[in-house]
Amino acid sequence: IPDGVKKVGKQAAANCPSLKSISLPRSLKSIGEYSFGFRIIYPDIDDDEGEIQYIPRKGFVIKGYKDTAAQKYAKKFELKFKAIL
């Protein structure tokens, strides 16, 4: 994500199996739920009882600056966070 971006919407890069990590800029102030590091499974159309499942991707890494939206997102969703120095 390039520097200057301030917001990423909900589920922006969900269901991207080739995405193993992402570097997030200091400018980012808001990250929508399940934007990075998740596989989303939708229930069958005929399944009235089914719920959407959000499954964290094993080994996914959020790279970002300490005390930013990147670190808060990683903590909230229990994803690995690697600080950019």
Coordinates of C-alpha atoms in Angstrom, one line a residue:
I1 CA 0.0 0.0 0.0
P2 CA 1.6 3.3 -1.0
D3 CA 2.3 6.1 1.5
G4 CA -0.5 8.7 1.5
V5 CA -3.3 6.2 1.6
K6 CA -5.5 7.0 4.6
K7 CA -8.3 4.3 4.5
V8 CA -8.7 0.7 3.4
G9 CA -12.2 -0.6 3.1
K10 CA -13.8 -3.7 4.7
Q11 CA -12.6 -7.0 3.2
A12 CA -10.4 -5.1 0.7
A13 CA -7.9 -7.9 0.1
A14 CA -9.7 -10.8 1.8
N15 CA -9.6 -14.2 0.0
C16 CA -6.2 -13.5 -1.6
P17 CA -4.3 -16.7 -1.0
S18 CA -1.1 -15.5 -2.7
L19 CA -0.9 -12.5 -0.3
K20 CA 1.4 -13.7 2.5
S21 CA 2.2 -10.3 4.1
I22 CA 1.5 -6.6 3.6
S23 CA 3.3 -3.5 4.4
L24 CA 1.1 -0.6 5.6
P25 CA 2.2 3.0 5.6
R26 CA 2.2 5.4 8.5
S27 CA -0.4 7.5 6.7
L28 CA -3.1 4.8 7.1
K29 CA -5.6 5.8 9.7
S30 CA -8.5 3.3 9.1
I31 CA -8.5 -0.4 8.1
G32 CA -11.8 -2.1 7.6
E33 CA -12.7 -5.4 9.2
Y34 CA -11.1 -8.5 7.6
S35 CA -9.3 -6.5 5.0
F36 CA -6.0 -8.5 5.2
G37 CA -5.0 -12.0 6.4
F38 CA -8.4 -13.7 6.1
R39 CA -10.2 -16.3 4.1
I40 CA -13.9 -15.7 4.0
I41 CA -16.3 -18.6 3.6
Y42 CA -19.9 -17.7 2.6
P43 CA -22.8 -20.1 3.4
D44 CA -24.7 -21.8 0.6
I45 CA -27.6 -19.8 -0.7
D46 CA -30.0 -22.5 0.4
D47 CA -28.5 -22.6 3.9
D48 CA -30.8 -20.4 6.1
E49 CA -28.8 -21.2 9.2
G50 CA -25.3 -20.6 7.8
E51 CA -23.1 -17.8 8.8
I52 CA -20.1 -16.1 7.1
Q53 CA -16.9 -17.5 8.5
Y54 CA -13.7 -15.4 8.8
I55 CA -10.7 -17.7 9.0
P56 CA -7.2 -16.2 9.6
R57 CA -4.5 -17.2 7.2
K58 CA -1.7 -19.1 8.9
G59 CA 1.6 -17.2 8.9
F60 CA 0.1 -14.0 7.5
V61 CA 2.2 -10.9 8.6
I62 CA 1.2 -7.3 8.9
K63 CA 4.3 -5.1 8.5
G64 CA 3.9 -1.5 9.7
Y65 CA 5.0 1.1 12.2
K66 CA 4.4 0.9 15.9
D67 CA 1.4 2.6 17.4
T68 CA -0.4 2.9 14.0
A69 CA -3.5 1.5 12.5
A70 CA -1.4 -1.4 11.2
Q71 CA -0.4 -2.5 14.7
K72 CA -3.9 -2.0 16.0
Y73 CA -5.4 -4.1 13.2
A74 CA -2.9 -6.9 13.8
K75 CA -3.6 -6.9 17.5
K76 CA -7.4 -6.8 17.1
F77 CA -7.4 -9.8 14.8
E78 CA -4.5 -11.6 16.4
L79 CA -2.3 -11.5 13.3
K80 CA 1.5 -11.5 13.4
F81 CA 2.9 -7.9 13.4
K82 CA 6.4 -7.0 12.3
A83 CA 7.5 -3.5 13.1
I84 CA 9.1 -1.4 10.3
L85 CA 12.1 0.5 11.7

